[in-house]
Coordinates of C-alpha atoms and ligand atoms in Angstrom, one line a residue:
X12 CA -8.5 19.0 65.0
X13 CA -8.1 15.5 65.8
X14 CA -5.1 13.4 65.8
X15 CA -6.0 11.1 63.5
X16 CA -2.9 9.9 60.9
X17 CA -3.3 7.2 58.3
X18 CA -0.3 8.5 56.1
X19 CA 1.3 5.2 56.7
X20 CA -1.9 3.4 55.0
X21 CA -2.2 5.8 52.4
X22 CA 1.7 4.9 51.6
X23 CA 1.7 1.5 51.3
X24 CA -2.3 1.7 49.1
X25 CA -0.2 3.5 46.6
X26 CA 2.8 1.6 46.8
X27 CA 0.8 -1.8 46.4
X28 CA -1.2 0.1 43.8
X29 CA 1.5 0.6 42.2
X30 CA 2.7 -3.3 41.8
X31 CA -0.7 -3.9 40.5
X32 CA -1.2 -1.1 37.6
X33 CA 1.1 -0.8 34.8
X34 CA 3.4 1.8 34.8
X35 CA 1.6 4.0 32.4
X36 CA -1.5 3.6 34.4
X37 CA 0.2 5.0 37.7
X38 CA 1.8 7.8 36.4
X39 CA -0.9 9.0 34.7
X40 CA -3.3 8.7 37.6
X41 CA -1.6 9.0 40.6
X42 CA -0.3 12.1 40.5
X43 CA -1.7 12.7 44.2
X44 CA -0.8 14.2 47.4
X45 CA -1.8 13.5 50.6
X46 CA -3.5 16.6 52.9
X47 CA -4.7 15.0 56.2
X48 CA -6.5 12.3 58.3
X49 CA -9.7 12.1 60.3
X50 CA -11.4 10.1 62.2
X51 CA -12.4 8.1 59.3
X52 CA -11.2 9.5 56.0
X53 CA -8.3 10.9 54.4
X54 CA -8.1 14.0 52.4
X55 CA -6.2 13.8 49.1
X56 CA -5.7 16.6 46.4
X57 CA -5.8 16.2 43.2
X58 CA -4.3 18.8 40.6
X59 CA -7.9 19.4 39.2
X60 CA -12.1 18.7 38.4
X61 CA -11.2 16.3 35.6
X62 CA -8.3 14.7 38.0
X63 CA -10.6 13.7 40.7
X64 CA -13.6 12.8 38.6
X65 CA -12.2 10.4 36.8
X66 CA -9.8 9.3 39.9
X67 CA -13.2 8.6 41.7
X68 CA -14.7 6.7 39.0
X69 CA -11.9 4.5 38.4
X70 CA -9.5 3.8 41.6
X71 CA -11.8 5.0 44.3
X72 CA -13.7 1.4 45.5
X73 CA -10.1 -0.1 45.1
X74 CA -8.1 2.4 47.3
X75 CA -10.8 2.4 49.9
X76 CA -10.7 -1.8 50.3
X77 CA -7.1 -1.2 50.2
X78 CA -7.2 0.7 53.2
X79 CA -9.5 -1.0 54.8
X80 CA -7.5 -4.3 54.2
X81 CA -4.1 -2.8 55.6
X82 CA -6.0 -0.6 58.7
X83 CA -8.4 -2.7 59.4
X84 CA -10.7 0.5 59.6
X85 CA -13.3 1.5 56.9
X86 CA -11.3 4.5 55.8
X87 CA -13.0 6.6 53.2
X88 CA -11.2 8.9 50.9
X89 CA -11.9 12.8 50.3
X90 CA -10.8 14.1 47.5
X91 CA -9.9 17.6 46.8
X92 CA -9.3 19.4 44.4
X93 CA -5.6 21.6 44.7
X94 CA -4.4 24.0 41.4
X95 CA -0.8 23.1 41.7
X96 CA 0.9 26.6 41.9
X97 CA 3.3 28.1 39.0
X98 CA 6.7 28.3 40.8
X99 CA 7.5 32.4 41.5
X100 CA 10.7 32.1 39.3
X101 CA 11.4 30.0 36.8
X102 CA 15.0 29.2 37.3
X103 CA 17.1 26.9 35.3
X104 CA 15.7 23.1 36.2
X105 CA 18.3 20.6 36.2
X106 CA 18.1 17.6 34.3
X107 CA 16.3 15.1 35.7
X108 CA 13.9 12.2 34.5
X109 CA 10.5 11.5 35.7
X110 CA 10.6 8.6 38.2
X111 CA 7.7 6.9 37.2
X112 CA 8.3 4.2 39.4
X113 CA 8.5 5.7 42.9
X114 CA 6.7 4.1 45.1
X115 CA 5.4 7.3 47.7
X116 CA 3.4 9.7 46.7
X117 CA 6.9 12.4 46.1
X118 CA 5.4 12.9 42.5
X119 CA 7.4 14.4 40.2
X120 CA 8.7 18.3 41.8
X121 CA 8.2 19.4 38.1
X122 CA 4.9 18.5 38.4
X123 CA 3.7 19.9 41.4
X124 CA 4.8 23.0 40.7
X125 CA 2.9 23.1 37.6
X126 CA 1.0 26.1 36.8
X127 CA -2.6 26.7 37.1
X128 CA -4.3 27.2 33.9
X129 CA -6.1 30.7 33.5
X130 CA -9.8 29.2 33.7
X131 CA -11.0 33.1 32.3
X132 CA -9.8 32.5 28.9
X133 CA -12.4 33.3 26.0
X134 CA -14.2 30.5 24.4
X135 CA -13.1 30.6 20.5
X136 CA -15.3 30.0 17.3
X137 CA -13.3 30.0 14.4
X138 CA -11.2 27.1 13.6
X139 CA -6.9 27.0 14.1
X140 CA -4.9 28.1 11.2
X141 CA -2.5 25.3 11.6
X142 CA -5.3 22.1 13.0
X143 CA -8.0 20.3 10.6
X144 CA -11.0 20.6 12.6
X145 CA -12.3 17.4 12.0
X146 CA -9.8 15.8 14.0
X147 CA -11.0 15.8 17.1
X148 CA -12.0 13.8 20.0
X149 CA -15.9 13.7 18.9
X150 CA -14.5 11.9 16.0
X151 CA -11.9 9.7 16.7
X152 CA -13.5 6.0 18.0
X153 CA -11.9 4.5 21.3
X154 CA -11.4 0.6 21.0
X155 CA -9.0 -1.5 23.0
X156 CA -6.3 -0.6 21.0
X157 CA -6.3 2.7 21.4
X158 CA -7.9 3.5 24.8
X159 CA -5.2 4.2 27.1
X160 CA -3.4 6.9 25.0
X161 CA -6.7 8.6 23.7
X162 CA -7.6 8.7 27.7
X163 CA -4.1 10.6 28.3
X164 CA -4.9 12.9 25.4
X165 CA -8.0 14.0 27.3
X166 CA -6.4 14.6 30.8
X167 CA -3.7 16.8 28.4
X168 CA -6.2 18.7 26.6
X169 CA -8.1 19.4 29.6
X170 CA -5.3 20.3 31.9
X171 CA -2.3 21.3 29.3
X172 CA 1.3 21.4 30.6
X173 CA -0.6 20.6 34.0
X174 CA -1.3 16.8 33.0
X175 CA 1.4 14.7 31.2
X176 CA 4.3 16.8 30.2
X177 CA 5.8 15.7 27.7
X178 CA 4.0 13.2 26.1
X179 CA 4.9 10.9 23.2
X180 CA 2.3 9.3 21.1
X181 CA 3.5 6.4 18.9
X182 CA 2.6 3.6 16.7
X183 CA 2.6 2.6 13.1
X184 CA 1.2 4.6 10.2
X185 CA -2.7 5.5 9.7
X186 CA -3.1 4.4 13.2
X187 CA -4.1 7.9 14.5
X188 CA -1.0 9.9 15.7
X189 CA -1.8 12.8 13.9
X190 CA -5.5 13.0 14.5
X191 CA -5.1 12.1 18.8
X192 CA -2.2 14.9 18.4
X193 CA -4.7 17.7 16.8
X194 CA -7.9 16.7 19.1
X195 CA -5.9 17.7 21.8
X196 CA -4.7 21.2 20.2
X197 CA -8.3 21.5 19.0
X198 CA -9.7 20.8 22.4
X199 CA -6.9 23.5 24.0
X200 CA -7.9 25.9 21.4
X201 CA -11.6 26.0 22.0
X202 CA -11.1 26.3 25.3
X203 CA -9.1 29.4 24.7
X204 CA -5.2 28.7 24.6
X205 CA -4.0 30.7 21.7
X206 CA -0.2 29.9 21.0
X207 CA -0.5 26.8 19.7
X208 CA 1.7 25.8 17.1
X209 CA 1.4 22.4 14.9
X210 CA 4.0 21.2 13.2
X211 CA 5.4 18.2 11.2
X212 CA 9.3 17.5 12.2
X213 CA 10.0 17.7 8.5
X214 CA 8.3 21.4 8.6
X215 CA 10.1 22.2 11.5
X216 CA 13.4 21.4 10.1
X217 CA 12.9 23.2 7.3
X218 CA 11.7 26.2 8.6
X219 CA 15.1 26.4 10.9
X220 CA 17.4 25.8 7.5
X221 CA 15.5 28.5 5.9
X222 CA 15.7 30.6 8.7
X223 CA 19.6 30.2 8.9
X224 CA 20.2 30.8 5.6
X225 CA 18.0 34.4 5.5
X226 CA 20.0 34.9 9.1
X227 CA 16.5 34.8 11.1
X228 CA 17.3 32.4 13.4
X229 CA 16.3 34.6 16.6
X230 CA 12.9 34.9 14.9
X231 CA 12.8 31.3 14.8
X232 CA 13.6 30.7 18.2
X233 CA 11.2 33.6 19.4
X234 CA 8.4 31.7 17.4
X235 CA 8.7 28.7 19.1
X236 CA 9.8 29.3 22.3
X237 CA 6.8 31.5 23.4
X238 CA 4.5 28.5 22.7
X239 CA 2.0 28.1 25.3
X240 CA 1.7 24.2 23.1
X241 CA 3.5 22.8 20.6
X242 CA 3.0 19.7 19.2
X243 CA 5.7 18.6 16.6
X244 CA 4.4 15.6 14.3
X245 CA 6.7 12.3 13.3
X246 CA 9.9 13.4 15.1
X247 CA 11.2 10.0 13.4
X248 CA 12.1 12.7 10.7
X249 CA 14.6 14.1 12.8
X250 CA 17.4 11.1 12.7
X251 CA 20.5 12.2 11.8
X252 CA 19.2 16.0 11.3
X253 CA 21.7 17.2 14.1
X254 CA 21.4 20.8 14.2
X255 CA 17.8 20.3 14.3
X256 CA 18.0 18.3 16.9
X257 CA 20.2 20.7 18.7
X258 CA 17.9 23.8 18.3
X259 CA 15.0 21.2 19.6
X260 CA 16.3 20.5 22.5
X261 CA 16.4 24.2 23.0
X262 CA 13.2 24.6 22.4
X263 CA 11.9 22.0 24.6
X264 CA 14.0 23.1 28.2
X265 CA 12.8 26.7 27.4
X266 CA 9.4 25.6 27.3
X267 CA 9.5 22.5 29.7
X268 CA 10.4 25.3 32.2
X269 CA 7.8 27.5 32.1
X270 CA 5.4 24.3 31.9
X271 CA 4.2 24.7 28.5
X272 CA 3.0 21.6 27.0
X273 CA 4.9 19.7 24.6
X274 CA 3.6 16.9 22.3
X275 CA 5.2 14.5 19.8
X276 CA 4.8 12.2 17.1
X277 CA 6.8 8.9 16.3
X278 CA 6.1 5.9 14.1
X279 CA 8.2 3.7 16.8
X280 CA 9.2 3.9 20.0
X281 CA 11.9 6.3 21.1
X282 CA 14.4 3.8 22.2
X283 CA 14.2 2.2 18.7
X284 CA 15.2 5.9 16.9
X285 CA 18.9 6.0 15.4
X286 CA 21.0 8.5 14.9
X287 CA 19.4 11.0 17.7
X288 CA 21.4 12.6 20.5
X289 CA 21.2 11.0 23.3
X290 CA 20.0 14.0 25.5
X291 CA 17.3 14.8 23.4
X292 CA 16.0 10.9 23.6
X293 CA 15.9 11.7 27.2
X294 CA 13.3 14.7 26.4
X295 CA 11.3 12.6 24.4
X296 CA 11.2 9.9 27.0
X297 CA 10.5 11.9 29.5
X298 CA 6.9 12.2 30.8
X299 CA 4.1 10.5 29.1
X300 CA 5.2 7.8 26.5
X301 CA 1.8 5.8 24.8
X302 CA 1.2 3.6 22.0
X303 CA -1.6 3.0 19.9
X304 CA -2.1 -0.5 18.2
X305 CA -3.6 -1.4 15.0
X306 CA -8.0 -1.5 15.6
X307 CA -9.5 -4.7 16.5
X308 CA -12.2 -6.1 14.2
X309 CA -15.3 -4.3 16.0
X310 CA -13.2 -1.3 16.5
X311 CA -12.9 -1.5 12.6
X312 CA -16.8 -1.7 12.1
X313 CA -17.3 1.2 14.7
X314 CA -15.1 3.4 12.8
X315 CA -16.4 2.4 9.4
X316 CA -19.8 3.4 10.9
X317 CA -18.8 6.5 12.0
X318 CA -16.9 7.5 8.7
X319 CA -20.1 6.7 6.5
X320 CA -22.7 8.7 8.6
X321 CA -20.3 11.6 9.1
X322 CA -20.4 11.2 5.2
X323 CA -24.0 11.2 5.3
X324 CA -24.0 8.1 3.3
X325 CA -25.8 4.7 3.6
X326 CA -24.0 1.7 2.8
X327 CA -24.9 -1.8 3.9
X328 CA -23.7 -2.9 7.4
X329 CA -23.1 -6.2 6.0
X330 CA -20.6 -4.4 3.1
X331 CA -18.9 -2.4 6.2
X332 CA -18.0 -5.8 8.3
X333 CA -16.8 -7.1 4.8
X334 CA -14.0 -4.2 4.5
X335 CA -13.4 -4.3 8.6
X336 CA -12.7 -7.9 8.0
X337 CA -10.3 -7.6 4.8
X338 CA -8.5 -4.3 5.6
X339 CA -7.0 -4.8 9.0
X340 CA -3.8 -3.1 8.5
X341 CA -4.8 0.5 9.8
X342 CA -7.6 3.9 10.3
X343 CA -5.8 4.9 6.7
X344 CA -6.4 2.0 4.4
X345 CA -10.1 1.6 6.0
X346 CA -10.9 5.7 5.0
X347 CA -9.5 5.1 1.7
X348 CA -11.7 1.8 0.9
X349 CA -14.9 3.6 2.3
X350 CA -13.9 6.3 0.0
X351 CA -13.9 4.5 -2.9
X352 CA -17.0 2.5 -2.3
X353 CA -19.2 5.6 -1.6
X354 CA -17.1 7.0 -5.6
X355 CA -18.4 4.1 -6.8
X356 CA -22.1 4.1 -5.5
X357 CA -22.1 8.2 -6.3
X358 CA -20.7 7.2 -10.2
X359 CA -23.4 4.9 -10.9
X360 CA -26.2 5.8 -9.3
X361 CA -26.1 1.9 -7.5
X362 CA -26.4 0.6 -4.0
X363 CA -23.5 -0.8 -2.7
X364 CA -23.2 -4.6 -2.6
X365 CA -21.2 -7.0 -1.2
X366 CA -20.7 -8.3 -4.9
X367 CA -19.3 -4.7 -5.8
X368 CA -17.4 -4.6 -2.3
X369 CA -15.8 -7.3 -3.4
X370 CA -14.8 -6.0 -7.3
X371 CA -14.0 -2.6 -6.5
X372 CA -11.8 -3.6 -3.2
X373 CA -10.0 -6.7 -4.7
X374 CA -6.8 -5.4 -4.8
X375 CA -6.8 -4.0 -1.2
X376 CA -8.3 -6.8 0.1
X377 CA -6.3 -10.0 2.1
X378 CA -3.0 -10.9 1.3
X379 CA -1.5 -10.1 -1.8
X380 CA -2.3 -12.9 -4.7
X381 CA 1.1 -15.2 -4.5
X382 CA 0.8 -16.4 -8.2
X383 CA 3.7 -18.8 -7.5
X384 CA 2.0 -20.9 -4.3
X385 CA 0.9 -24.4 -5.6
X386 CA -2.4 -25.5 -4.3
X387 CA -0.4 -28.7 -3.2
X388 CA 2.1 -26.5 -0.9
X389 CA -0.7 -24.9 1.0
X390 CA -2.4 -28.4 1.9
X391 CA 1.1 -30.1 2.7
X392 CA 1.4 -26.8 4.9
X393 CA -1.4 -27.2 6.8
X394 CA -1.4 -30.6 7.2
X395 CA 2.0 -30.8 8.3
X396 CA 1.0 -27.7 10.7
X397 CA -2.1 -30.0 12.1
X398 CA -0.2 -33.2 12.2
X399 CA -2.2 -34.5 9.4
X400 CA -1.4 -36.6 6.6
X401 CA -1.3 -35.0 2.7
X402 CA -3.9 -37.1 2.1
X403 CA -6.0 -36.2 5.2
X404 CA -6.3 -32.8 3.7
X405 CA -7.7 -33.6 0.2
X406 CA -9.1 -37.4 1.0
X407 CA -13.2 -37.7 2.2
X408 CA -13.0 -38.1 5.8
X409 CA -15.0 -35.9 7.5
X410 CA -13.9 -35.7 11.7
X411 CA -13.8 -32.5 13.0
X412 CA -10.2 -32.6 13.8
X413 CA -9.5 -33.3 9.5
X414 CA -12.6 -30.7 8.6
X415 CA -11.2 -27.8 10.1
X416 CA -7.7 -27.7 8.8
X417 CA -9.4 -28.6 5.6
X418 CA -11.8 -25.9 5.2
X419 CA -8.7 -23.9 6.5
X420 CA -6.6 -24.6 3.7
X421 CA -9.1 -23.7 1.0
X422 CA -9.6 -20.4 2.8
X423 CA -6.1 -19.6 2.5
X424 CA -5.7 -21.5 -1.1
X425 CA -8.7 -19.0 -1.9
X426 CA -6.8 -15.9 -0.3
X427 CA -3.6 -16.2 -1.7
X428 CA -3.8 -18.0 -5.1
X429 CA -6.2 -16.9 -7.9
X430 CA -7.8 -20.5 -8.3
X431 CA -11.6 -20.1 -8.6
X432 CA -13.7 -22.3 -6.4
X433 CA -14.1 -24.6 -9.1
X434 CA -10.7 -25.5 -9.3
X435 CA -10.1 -25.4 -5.7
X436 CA -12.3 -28.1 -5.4
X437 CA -10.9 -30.3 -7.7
X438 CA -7.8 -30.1 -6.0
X439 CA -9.2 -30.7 -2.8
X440 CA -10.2 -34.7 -4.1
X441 CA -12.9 -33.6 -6.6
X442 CA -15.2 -31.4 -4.3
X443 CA -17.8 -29.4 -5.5
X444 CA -17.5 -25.6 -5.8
X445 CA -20.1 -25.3 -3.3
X446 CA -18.2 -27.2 -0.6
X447 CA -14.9 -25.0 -0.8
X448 CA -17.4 -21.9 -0.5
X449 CA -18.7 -23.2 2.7
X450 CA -15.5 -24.1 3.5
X451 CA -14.6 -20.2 3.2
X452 CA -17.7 -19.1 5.0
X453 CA -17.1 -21.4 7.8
X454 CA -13.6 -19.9 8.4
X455 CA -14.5 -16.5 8.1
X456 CA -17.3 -17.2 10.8
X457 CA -14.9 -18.4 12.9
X458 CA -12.7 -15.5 12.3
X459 CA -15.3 -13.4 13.6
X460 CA -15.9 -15.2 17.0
X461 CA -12.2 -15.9 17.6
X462 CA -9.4 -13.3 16.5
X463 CA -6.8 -15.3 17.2
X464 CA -7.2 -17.6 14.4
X465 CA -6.2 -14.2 12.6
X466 CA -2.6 -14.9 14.2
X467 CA -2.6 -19.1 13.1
X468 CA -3.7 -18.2 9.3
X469 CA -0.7 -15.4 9.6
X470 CA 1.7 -17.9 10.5
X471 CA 0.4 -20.6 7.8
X472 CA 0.7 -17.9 5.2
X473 CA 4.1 -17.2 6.4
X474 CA 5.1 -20.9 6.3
X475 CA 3.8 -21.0 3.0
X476 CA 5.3 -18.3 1.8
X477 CA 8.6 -19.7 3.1
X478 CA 8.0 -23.4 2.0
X479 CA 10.1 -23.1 -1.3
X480 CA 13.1 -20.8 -0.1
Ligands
LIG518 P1 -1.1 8.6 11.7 O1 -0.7 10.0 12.0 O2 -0.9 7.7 12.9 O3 -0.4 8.1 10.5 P2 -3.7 9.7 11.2 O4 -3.9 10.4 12.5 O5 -3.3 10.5 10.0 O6 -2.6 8.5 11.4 O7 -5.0 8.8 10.9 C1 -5.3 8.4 9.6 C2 -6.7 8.6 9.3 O8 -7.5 7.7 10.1 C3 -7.2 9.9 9.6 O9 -8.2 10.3 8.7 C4 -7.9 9.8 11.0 O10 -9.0 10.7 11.1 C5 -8.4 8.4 10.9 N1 -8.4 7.7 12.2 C6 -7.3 7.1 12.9 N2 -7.7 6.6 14.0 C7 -9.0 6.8 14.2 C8 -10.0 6.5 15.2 N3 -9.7 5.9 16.3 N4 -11.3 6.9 15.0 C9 -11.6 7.6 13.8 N5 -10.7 7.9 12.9 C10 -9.5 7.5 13.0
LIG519 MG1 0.6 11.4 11.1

């Protein structure tokens, strides 16, 4: 046994660690505790295989310099692996949020005494009653936007109640709540958890009506307080539903006890719910809260991709970047355009062209037509935007600093108003039709290579739209 103790080291690693990740990123990774020192290494458990896996791949280089820059000695770190232990009994825990912010390595009590998942279970085949089986991991695309919560949906479905209890997926519809929410009961299920139960708020609420009024309440709360996982979808639906609410909160403390894992739903973040008591905002806060944001342009092509060869379809990749580029809004909207593209091609027997893109998606495509916009409002916009004159925009000069806002505004004159090319260009001083296509193409290609132009043309169309009121 030697004497050897860098506790000290490790303290301040994690505490400078700390400074540097964001929140989410520490409390879903550090969930660490330190064994002992050696001569030159220090042993750390880690609650599980998948824990210290990805712990390695991801913060071990960084801890190690860390040390290394506060000891002065090339400290290496061991990590093992350390089933947190299910406490003997489960007493009444007393309210209490999850510091996510401490600085030691005092993780959450709840936490460590977590309980050990029965590795023995049975692998199952057939599919859960309550889950479509096509949402699951395999399935759903990581892009920027989305990579941090799918991440923490994989440490919960391969440690449940163990990982990230509770956790709180939000974000804005048809951006993949549901789906991330049933990968990880699908995940749990195949890997042998039975008691999962899947439920929509709305669902939920009117199961525990119904059961009050046919006096089955205690059958209600035997249902879903012997979950081993539930995962209840869109709590949003809860506001003002106050005896829901109460019998949820319930629910949750009997099975946050016993260290089952809970999972919810929101369309926005907690803190912006009304009408919810406070204590069960607290719940909902509590443990794991991640977003996911709208899919960047590629991420938009990769799932398109996906969709059409899961539908054993072909459909020109050219056609796919068209739809990624027009339907931005969410996962939803881009299904329901692939759908109707591969109707189309199926109906009559045709390929799928951009020229029939176009058609069939017109009305889902880019801003919706403002009849009332004046060409002449949408170049005094952008001129006034660019600090150019009115007569900049539609004169003959052809600098770069007058070209771009130009071929700018016929863009937007050509997403927004139903002027055809041909007329466009007479408004812009007599141009031909050709021009104000290139124009368009020019734009769009510039689109592609910088997104945030996305965010300028937003703002023009919102000046525009405001120009008149
Ligand atoms: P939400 O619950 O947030 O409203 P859903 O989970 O119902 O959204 O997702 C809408 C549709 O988009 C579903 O068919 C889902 O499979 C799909 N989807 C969403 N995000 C992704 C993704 N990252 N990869 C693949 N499909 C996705
Ligand atoms: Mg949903």
């Amino acid at each position: 046994m030697g004497t050897w103790d860098y506790s000290v080291f490790w303290k301040e690693t994690l505490s400078q660690i700390n400074n540097e990740l964001t929140e989410q990123e520490f409390t879903m990774w550090f969930n660490m505790e330190y064994e002992m020192s050696q001569e030159s290494s220090i042993t750390i458990s880690v609650p599980s295989g998948f824990y210290r896996d990805q712990v390695q791949q991801r913060y071990q280089k960084i801890l190690e310099a860390k040390l290394y820059e506060l000891s002065g000695q090339h400290i290496s770190l061991v990590f093992e692996v350390k089933p947190r232990k299910k406490p003997e009994v489960s007493e009444h825990t007393p309210e209490k949020n999850v510091d996510t912010s401490s600085q030691n390595n005092n993780v959450d009590t709840k936490y460590l005494s977590s309980v050990q998942k029965n590795t023995e279970k049975p692998q199952k085949q057939e599919s859960h009653p309550q889950l479509r089986k096509e949402y699951t991991f395999a399935n759903f695309v990581i892009g920027e936007n989305n990579t941090f919560a799918a991440n923490a949906a994989i440490a919960i479905a391969k440690n449940p109640g163990i990982a990230y209890n509770p956790c709180l997926i939000y974000g804005g519809v048809g951006l993949g709540k549901t789906h991330l929410m049933q990968a990880i009961g699908n995940m749990a299920w195949t890997e042998g958890e039975s008691k999962i139960i899947y439920i929509s708020a709305e669902n939920f609420t009117n199961e525990f009506v119904e059961s009050i009024k046919n006096n089955k309440t205690q059958d209600f709360k035997n249902k879903y307080r012997n979950a081993d996982m539930l995962l209840i979808d869109d709590i949003h639906f809860l506001q003002k539903k106050d005896s829901t609410q109460e019998e949820l909160f319930h629910t949750f403390n009997a099975l946050y006890d016993y260290n089952k894992q809970i999972i919810f739903t929101c369309d926005r973040p907690v803190s912006e719910l009304k009408n919810l008591s406070e204590r069960l905002r607290s719940r909902f806060e509590r443990g794991l809260n991640v977003d996911l944001q709208p899919p960047t342009y590629e991420t938009r092509c990769a799932i398109l991709s996906k969709k059409t060869d899961a539908r054993g379809v072909k459909i020109p990749q050219e056609v796919l970047n068209l739809v990624a580029k027009n339907i931005s809004s969410n996962v939803r909207d881009l299904e329901a355009s692939l759908t109707k593209l591969i109707a189309y091609a199926e109906l009559t027997k045709k390929p799928v062209t951009l020229e029939t893109a176009q058609q069939q998606l017109r009305d889902s495509f880019g801003a919706p037509k403002q009849n009332n916009v004046t060409i002449e409002v949408i170049q005094k916009v952008v001129a006034e935007y660019f600090s150019l004159s009115f007569s900049d925009i539609k004169g003959k000069k052809r600098t770069k600093a007058i070209s771009f806002p130009r071929q700018l505004a016929m863009y937007i004159a050509r997403e927004i108003t139903e002027y055809s090319t041909t007329e466009l260009g007479i408004e812009f001083g007599g141009r031909d039709h050709t021009t104000v296509m290139h124009g368009c193409q020019k734009i769009e290609e510039r689109l592609k290579a910088e997104p945030s132009l996305e965010t300028t043309i937003q703002k023009l169309n919102k000046l525009i739209k405001d120009y008149n009121s």
